[in-house]
């Protein structure tokens, strides 16, 4: 079992190996644990010391992250000023995000472009959350 504060996907699967995200979600019909899955290595959430979903807690963001979100909010045409922001701290969700980023890096041959803020939130809900 791997543990610790790092979400280094390469340390879990190897730098040249992709992660089968379908297996991580519990729905891969493509291969077994013998390494035959064309989508990548099968990793169990328990193998990366992920917390259960019910232990994911909202936490207030730092002042610097709030300033970054404010600038992105203003750039997107949002107003008024943000008063506060929270993020959900979940080792499972963090690993899933980093594993997807890892897979995309393998496919693209470079780090994928990304924007932090509201990952996984449907666009129609952003204003009600903000």
Short mmCIF file of N, CA and C in Angstrom, two decimals:
data_model
loop_
_atom_site.label_atom_id
_atom_site.label_comp_id
_atom_site.label_asym_id
_atom_site.label_seq_id
_atom_site.Cartn_x
_atom_site.Cartn_y
_atom_site.Cartn_z
N UNK A 1 0.85 -1.19 0.00
CA UNK A 1 0.00 0.00 0.00
C UNK A 1 0.88 1.24 0.00
N UNK A 2 0.63 2.16 -0.90
CA UNK A 2 1.37 3.42 -0.96
C UNK A 2 0.69 4.41 -0.03
N UNK A 3 1.46 5.27 0.58
CA UNK A 3 0.85 6.27 1.44
C UNK A 3 1.71 7.52 1.46
N UNK A 4 1.26 8.50 2.22
CA UNK A 4 2.00 9.75 2.31
C UNK A 4 1.22 10.88 1.70
N UNK A 5 1.78 12.08 1.73
CA UNK A 5 1.08 13.26 1.25
C UNK A 5 1.22 13.51 -0.23
N UNK A 6 2.06 12.75 -0.92
CA UNK A 6 2.31 13.02 -2.33
C UNK A 6 1.29 12.33 -3.22
N UNK A 7 0.93 12.99 -4.31
CA UNK A 7 0.04 12.40 -5.29
C UNK A 7 0.81 12.11 -6.56
N UNK A 8 2.12 11.79 -6.44
CA UNK A 8 2.95 11.48 -7.58
C UNK A 8 2.48 10.21 -8.26
N UNK A 9 1.72 10.35 -9.31
CA UNK A 9 1.16 9.20 -10.01
C UNK A 9 2.27 8.33 -10.56
N UNK A 10 3.34 8.95 -11.06
CA UNK A 10 4.46 8.19 -11.59
C UNK A 10 5.07 7.26 -10.56
N UNK A 11 5.06 7.67 -9.30
CA UNK A 11 5.60 6.82 -8.23
C UNK A 11 4.72 5.60 -7.99
N UNK A 12 3.43 5.71 -8.31
CA UNK A 12 2.49 4.61 -8.09
C UNK A 12 2.47 3.66 -9.28
N UNK A 13 2.46 4.20 -10.50
CA UNK A 13 2.30 3.35 -11.70
C UNK A 13 3.55 3.26 -12.55
N UNK A 14 4.50 4.12 -12.35
CA UNK A 14 5.67 4.19 -13.22
C UNK A 14 5.50 5.35 -14.19
N UNK A 15 6.58 6.03 -14.50
CA UNK A 15 6.50 7.23 -15.32
C UNK A 15 5.99 6.98 -16.73
N UNK A 16 6.20 5.79 -17.27
CA UNK A 16 5.80 5.51 -18.65
C UNK A 16 4.48 4.78 -18.75
N UNK A 17 3.80 4.58 -17.67
CA UNK A 17 2.57 3.80 -17.65
C UNK A 17 1.37 4.70 -17.41
N UNK A 18 0.31 4.49 -18.19
CA UNK A 18 -0.94 5.22 -17.95
C UNK A 18 -1.77 4.48 -16.90
N UNK A 19 -2.75 5.16 -16.35
CA UNK A 19 -3.67 4.61 -15.37
C UNK A 19 -5.01 4.35 -16.05
N UNK A 20 -5.57 3.17 -15.86
CA UNK A 20 -6.91 2.88 -16.37
C UNK A 20 -7.91 3.54 -15.44
N UNK A 21 -8.45 4.68 -15.86
CA UNK A 21 -9.39 5.41 -15.01
C UNK A 21 -10.71 4.68 -14.89
N UNK A 22 -11.07 3.90 -15.91
CA UNK A 22 -12.31 3.12 -15.83
C UNK A 22 -12.23 2.12 -14.67
N UNK A 23 -11.07 1.50 -14.49
CA UNK A 23 -10.91 0.56 -13.38
C UNK A 23 -10.97 1.30 -12.05
N UNK A 24 -10.33 2.47 -11.99
CA UNK A 24 -10.34 3.25 -10.76
C UNK A 24 -11.76 3.61 -10.36
N UNK A 25 -12.62 3.87 -11.37
CA UNK A 25 -14.04 4.15 -11.11
C UNK A 25 -14.83 2.87 -10.85
N UNK A 26 -14.21 1.70 -11.09
CA UNK A 26 -14.87 0.43 -10.82
C UNK A 26 -15.68 -0.11 -11.98
N UNK A 27 -15.34 0.27 -13.22
CA UNK A 27 -16.18 -0.16 -14.35
C UNK A 27 -15.38 -0.55 -15.59
N UNK A 28 -14.18 -1.13 -15.44
CA UNK A 28 -13.38 -1.49 -16.61
C UNK A 28 -13.70 -2.90 -17.09
N UNK A 29 -14.22 -3.02 -18.31
CA UNK A 29 -14.50 -4.35 -18.87
C UNK A 29 -13.37 -4.83 -19.80
N UNK A 30 -12.28 -4.08 -19.91
CA UNK A 30 -11.31 -4.31 -20.97
C UNK A 30 -10.16 -5.24 -20.65
N UNK A 31 -9.88 -5.52 -19.42
CA UNK A 31 -8.75 -6.37 -19.12
C UNK A 31 -8.65 -6.69 -17.66
N UNK A 32 -7.77 -7.60 -17.35
CA UNK A 32 -7.62 -8.04 -15.98
C UNK A 32 -6.42 -7.43 -15.30
N UNK A 33 -6.09 -7.99 -14.15
CA UNK A 33 -4.97 -7.50 -13.36
C UNK A 33 -3.62 -7.99 -13.88
N UNK A 34 -3.63 -8.73 -14.99
CA UNK A 34 -2.39 -9.26 -15.54
C UNK A 34 -1.66 -8.25 -16.42
N UNK A 35 -2.13 -7.00 -16.44
CA UNK A 35 -1.49 -5.95 -17.23
C UNK A 35 -1.96 -5.91 -18.66
N UNK A 36 -3.04 -6.62 -18.97
CA UNK A 36 -3.50 -6.69 -20.35
C UNK A 36 -4.47 -5.59 -20.74
N UNK A 37 -4.82 -4.69 -19.83
CA UNK A 37 -5.78 -3.64 -20.15
C UNK A 37 -5.12 -2.59 -21.05
N UNK A 38 -5.71 -2.32 -22.23
CA UNK A 38 -5.12 -1.33 -23.13
C UNK A 38 -5.25 0.11 -22.63
N UNK A 39 -6.11 0.36 -21.63
CA UNK A 39 -6.28 1.71 -21.09
C UNK A 39 -5.21 2.09 -20.09
N UNK A 40 -4.51 1.10 -19.51
CA UNK A 40 -3.46 1.39 -18.54
C UNK A 40 -3.49 0.45 -17.37
N UNK A 41 -2.66 0.76 -16.39
CA UNK A 41 -2.52 -0.08 -15.21
C UNK A 41 -3.74 0.03 -14.32
N UNK A 42 -4.17 -1.09 -13.77
CA UNK A 42 -5.29 -1.10 -12.84
C UNK A 42 -4.80 -0.75 -11.44
N UNK A 43 -5.32 0.34 -10.91
CA UNK A 43 -4.97 0.83 -9.58
C UNK A 43 -6.24 0.88 -8.74
N UNK A 44 -6.18 0.32 -7.54
CA UNK A 44 -7.30 0.40 -6.59
C UNK A 44 -7.14 1.66 -5.75
N UNK A 45 -8.24 2.31 -5.38
CA UNK A 45 -8.12 3.48 -4.50
C UNK A 45 -7.35 3.17 -3.22
N UNK A 46 -7.50 1.95 -2.70
CA UNK A 46 -6.79 1.57 -1.47
C UNK A 46 -5.28 1.56 -1.68
N UNK A 47 -4.82 1.35 -2.92
CA UNK A 47 -3.40 1.29 -3.22
C UNK A 47 -2.71 2.64 -3.12
N UNK A 48 -3.48 3.72 -3.13
CA UNK A 48 -2.90 5.06 -3.04
C UNK A 48 -3.38 5.78 -1.78
N UNK A 49 -3.87 5.02 -0.82
CA UNK A 49 -4.25 5.56 0.48
C UNK A 49 -5.28 6.67 0.34
N UNK A 50 -6.29 6.45 -0.49
CA UNK A 50 -7.33 7.46 -0.69
C UNK A 50 -8.39 7.36 0.39
N UNK A 51 -8.85 8.50 0.85
CA UNK A 51 -9.93 8.54 1.83
C UNK A 51 -11.25 8.26 1.14
N UNK A 52 -12.20 7.78 1.91
CA UNK A 52 -13.55 7.58 1.39
C UNK A 52 -14.17 8.93 1.08
N UNK A 53 -15.09 8.95 0.14
CA UNK A 53 -15.74 10.20 -0.27
C UNK A 53 -16.36 10.94 0.92
N UNK A 54 -16.93 10.20 1.87
CA UNK A 54 -17.61 10.88 2.97
C UNK A 54 -16.65 11.64 3.88
N UNK A 55 -15.34 11.43 3.72
CA UNK A 55 -14.37 12.16 4.51
C UNK A 55 -13.81 13.37 3.78
N UNK A 56 -14.33 13.67 2.60
CA UNK A 56 -13.90 14.85 1.86
C UNK A 56 -14.50 16.08 2.55
N UNK A 57 -13.65 16.99 2.95
CA UNK A 57 -14.10 18.14 3.71
C UNK A 57 -13.88 19.44 2.97
N UNK A 58 -14.86 20.36 3.01
CA UNK A 58 -14.62 21.69 2.44
C UNK A 58 -13.72 22.49 3.38
N UNK A 59 -12.74 23.18 2.79
CA UNK A 59 -11.81 23.99 3.56
C UNK A 59 -11.68 25.34 2.89
N UNK A 60 -11.57 26.39 3.68
CA UNK A 60 -11.38 27.73 3.12
C UNK A 60 -10.03 27.79 2.42
N UNK A 61 -9.99 28.49 1.30
CA UNK A 61 -8.73 28.63 0.55
C UNK A 61 -7.87 29.71 1.18
N UNK A 62 -6.60 29.71 0.84
CA UNK A 62 -5.68 30.73 1.36
C UNK A 62 -5.99 32.09 0.72
N UNK A 63 -5.45 33.15 1.31
CA UNK A 63 -5.65 34.49 0.76
C UNK A 63 -5.10 34.59 -0.66
N UNK A 64 -3.95 33.96 -0.90
CA UNK A 64 -3.37 34.04 -2.25
C UNK A 64 -4.22 33.30 -3.27
N UNK A 65 -4.80 32.17 -2.88
CA UNK A 65 -5.67 31.45 -3.81
C UNK A 65 -6.97 32.22 -4.04
N UNK A 66 -7.46 32.89 -3.01
CA UNK A 66 -8.66 33.71 -3.17
C UNK A 66 -8.39 34.85 -4.15
N UNK A 67 -7.20 35.47 -4.08
CA UNK A 67 -6.84 36.54 -5.02
C UNK A 67 -6.78 36.00 -6.45
N UNK A 68 -6.22 34.80 -6.61
CA UNK A 68 -6.16 34.18 -7.93
C UNK A 68 -7.56 33.91 -8.47
N UNK A 69 -8.43 33.37 -7.63
CA UNK A 69 -9.82 33.11 -8.04
C UNK A 69 -10.54 34.41 -8.37
N UNK A 70 -10.27 35.47 -7.59
CA UNK A 70 -10.88 36.78 -7.85
C UNK A 70 -10.50 37.29 -9.23
N UNK A 71 -9.22 37.16 -9.57
CA UNK A 71 -8.79 37.65 -10.89
C UNK A 71 -9.43 36.82 -12.01
N UNK A 72 -9.54 35.52 -11.83
CA UNK A 72 -10.21 34.68 -12.83
C UNK A 72 -11.70 35.00 -12.91
N UNK A 73 -12.30 35.27 -11.76
CA UNK A 73 -13.72 35.63 -11.69
C UNK A 73 -13.98 36.92 -12.46
N UNK A 74 -13.13 37.93 -12.23
CA UNK A 74 -13.28 39.21 -12.92
C UNK A 74 -13.03 39.05 -14.43
N UNK A 75 -12.03 38.27 -14.79
CA UNK A 75 -11.72 38.03 -16.21
C UNK A 75 -12.92 37.38 -16.92
N UNK A 76 -13.64 36.54 -16.20
CA UNK A 76 -14.81 35.86 -16.77
C UNK A 76 -16.05 36.74 -16.74
N UNK A 77 -15.93 37.96 -16.23
CA UNK A 77 -17.07 38.89 -16.20
C UNK A 77 -17.88 38.81 -14.92
N UNK A 78 -17.37 38.11 -13.94
CA UNK A 78 -18.10 37.97 -12.68
C UNK A 78 -18.01 39.20 -11.81
N UNK A 79 -19.06 39.46 -11.07
CA UNK A 79 -19.10 40.53 -10.10
C UNK A 79 -20.24 40.23 -9.15
N UNK A 80 -20.29 40.64 -7.94
CA UNK A 80 -19.35 41.51 -7.24
C UNK A 80 -18.11 40.74 -6.79
N UNK A 81 -17.34 41.38 -5.90
CA UNK A 81 -16.10 40.79 -5.40
C UNK A 81 -16.41 39.52 -4.60
N UNK A 82 -15.54 38.52 -4.75
CA UNK A 82 -15.69 37.29 -3.98
C UNK A 82 -15.38 37.58 -2.51
N UNK A 83 -16.18 37.07 -1.63
CA UNK A 83 -15.94 37.26 -0.19
C UNK A 83 -15.12 36.13 0.40
N UNK A 84 -15.32 34.92 -0.11
CA UNK A 84 -14.59 33.77 0.39
C UNK A 84 -14.72 32.65 -0.64
N UNK A 85 -13.90 31.64 -0.50
CA UNK A 85 -13.96 30.48 -1.38
C UNK A 85 -13.51 29.26 -0.60
N UNK A 86 -14.03 28.12 -0.97
CA UNK A 86 -13.69 26.87 -0.33
C UNK A 86 -13.29 25.87 -1.38
N UNK A 87 -12.52 24.91 -0.96
CA UNK A 87 -12.20 23.80 -1.85
C UNK A 87 -12.40 22.51 -1.07
N UNK A 88 -12.74 21.46 -1.80
CA UNK A 88 -12.94 20.17 -1.17
C UNK A 88 -11.60 19.44 -1.17
N UNK A 89 -11.14 19.06 0.01
CA UNK A 89 -9.90 18.30 0.15
C UNK A 89 -10.27 16.83 0.19
N UNK A 90 -9.93 16.13 -0.87
CA UNK A 90 -10.20 14.70 -0.97
C UNK A 90 -9.02 14.03 -1.66
N UNK A 91 -8.36 13.13 -0.97
CA UNK A 91 -7.22 12.43 -1.56
C UNK A 91 -7.65 11.64 -2.79
N UNK A 92 -8.85 11.07 -2.76
CA UNK A 92 -9.34 10.29 -3.89
C UNK A 92 -9.54 11.18 -5.12
N UNK A 93 -10.21 12.31 -4.94
CA UNK A 93 -10.43 13.22 -6.06
C UNK A 93 -9.12 13.81 -6.57
N UNK A 94 -8.20 14.12 -5.66
CA UNK A 94 -6.91 14.65 -6.05
C UNK A 94 -6.13 13.63 -6.89
N UNK A 95 -6.15 12.35 -6.45
CA UNK A 95 -5.45 11.33 -7.22
C UNK A 95 -6.09 11.16 -8.60
N UNK A 96 -7.43 11.17 -8.65
CA UNK A 96 -8.12 11.02 -9.93
C UNK A 96 -7.74 12.16 -10.89
N UNK A 97 -7.69 13.39 -10.37
CA UNK A 97 -7.31 14.53 -11.19
C UNK A 97 -5.87 14.38 -11.69
N UNK A 98 -4.95 14.04 -10.76
CA UNK A 98 -3.54 13.91 -11.13
C UNK A 98 -3.31 12.73 -12.07
N UNK A 99 -4.06 11.64 -11.89
CA UNK A 99 -3.92 10.49 -12.79
C UNK A 99 -4.39 10.86 -14.20
N UNK A 100 -5.47 11.62 -14.30
CA UNK A 100 -5.94 12.07 -15.61
C UNK A 100 -4.92 13.00 -16.25
N UNK A 101 -4.36 13.90 -15.46
CA UNK A 101 -3.30 14.80 -15.94
C UNK A 101 -2.09 13.99 -16.40
N UNK A 102 -1.73 12.97 -15.65
CA UNK A 102 -0.61 12.07 -16.00
C UNK A 102 -0.88 11.38 -17.34
N UNK A 103 -2.09 10.84 -17.50
CA UNK A 103 -2.46 10.16 -18.75
C UNK A 103 -2.42 11.12 -19.94
N UNK A 104 -2.93 12.33 -19.74
CA UNK A 104 -2.93 13.32 -20.83
C UNK A 104 -1.50 13.72 -21.20
N UNK A 105 -0.62 13.81 -20.21
CA UNK A 105 0.79 14.12 -20.48
C UNK A 105 1.40 13.04 -21.36
N UNK A 106 1.08 11.78 -21.08
CA UNK A 106 1.58 10.67 -21.90
C UNK A 106 1.05 10.76 -23.32
N UNK A 107 -0.23 11.09 -23.47
CA UNK A 107 -0.85 11.17 -24.80
C UNK A 107 -0.36 12.37 -25.60
N UNK A 108 -0.20 13.52 -24.94
CA UNK A 108 0.17 14.75 -25.64
C UNK A 108 1.68 14.92 -25.81
N UNK A 109 2.45 14.26 -24.95
CA UNK A 109 3.89 14.45 -24.96
C UNK A 109 4.31 15.72 -24.25
N UNK A 110 3.39 16.35 -23.52
CA UNK A 110 3.66 17.57 -22.75
C UNK A 110 2.58 17.69 -21.68
N UNK A 111 2.80 18.58 -20.73
CA UNK A 111 1.78 18.82 -19.71
C UNK A 111 0.54 19.43 -20.37
N UNK A 112 -0.65 18.97 -20.01
CA UNK A 112 -1.86 19.56 -20.59
C UNK A 112 -2.12 20.94 -20.00
N UNK A 113 -2.80 21.79 -20.78
CA UNK A 113 -3.22 23.09 -20.28
C UNK A 113 -4.33 22.85 -19.25
N UNK A 114 -4.35 23.63 -18.20
CA UNK A 114 -5.41 23.47 -17.21
C UNK A 114 -5.70 24.81 -16.56
N UNK A 115 -6.90 24.93 -16.03
CA UNK A 115 -7.33 26.11 -15.30
C UNK A 115 -7.86 25.63 -13.96
N UNK A 116 -7.32 26.17 -12.88
CA UNK A 116 -7.82 25.79 -11.57
C UNK A 116 -9.04 26.62 -11.24
N UNK A 117 -9.97 26.00 -10.59
CA UNK A 117 -11.18 26.69 -10.16
C UNK A 117 -12.41 25.97 -10.68
N UNK A 118 -13.22 25.51 -9.79
CA UNK A 118 -14.50 24.88 -10.10
C UNK A 118 -14.38 23.58 -10.90
N UNK A 119 -13.31 22.82 -10.69
CA UNK A 119 -13.19 21.54 -11.39
C UNK A 119 -14.35 20.64 -11.00
N UNK A 120 -15.03 20.12 -11.99
CA UNK A 120 -16.11 19.17 -11.75
C UNK A 120 -17.45 19.81 -11.45
N UNK A 121 -17.51 21.13 -11.37
CA UNK A 121 -18.77 21.80 -11.10
C UNK A 121 -19.44 22.16 -12.42
N UNK A 122 -20.69 21.73 -12.62
CA UNK A 122 -21.38 22.12 -13.85
C UNK A 122 -21.44 23.64 -13.97
N UNK A 123 -21.22 24.16 -15.18
CA UNK A 123 -21.16 25.61 -15.39
C UNK A 123 -22.42 26.30 -14.88
N UNK A 124 -23.59 25.67 -15.03
CA UNK A 124 -24.83 26.30 -14.61
C UNK A 124 -24.89 26.54 -13.10
N UNK A 125 -24.04 25.84 -12.32
CA UNK A 125 -24.04 25.99 -10.87
C UNK A 125 -23.04 27.00 -10.33
N UNK A 126 -22.14 27.48 -11.19
CA UNK A 126 -21.05 28.34 -10.71
C UNK A 126 -21.57 29.61 -10.05
N UNK A 127 -22.50 30.31 -10.65
CA UNK A 127 -22.99 31.56 -10.06
C UNK A 127 -23.69 31.32 -8.73
N UNK A 128 -24.45 30.24 -8.60
CA UNK A 128 -25.13 29.98 -7.33
C UNK A 128 -24.13 29.61 -6.24
N UNK A 129 -23.01 28.99 -6.63
CA UNK A 129 -21.97 28.65 -5.66
C UNK A 129 -21.20 29.89 -5.25
N UNK A 130 -20.89 30.73 -6.25
CA UNK A 130 -20.11 31.94 -5.99
C UNK A 130 -20.93 32.91 -5.17
#
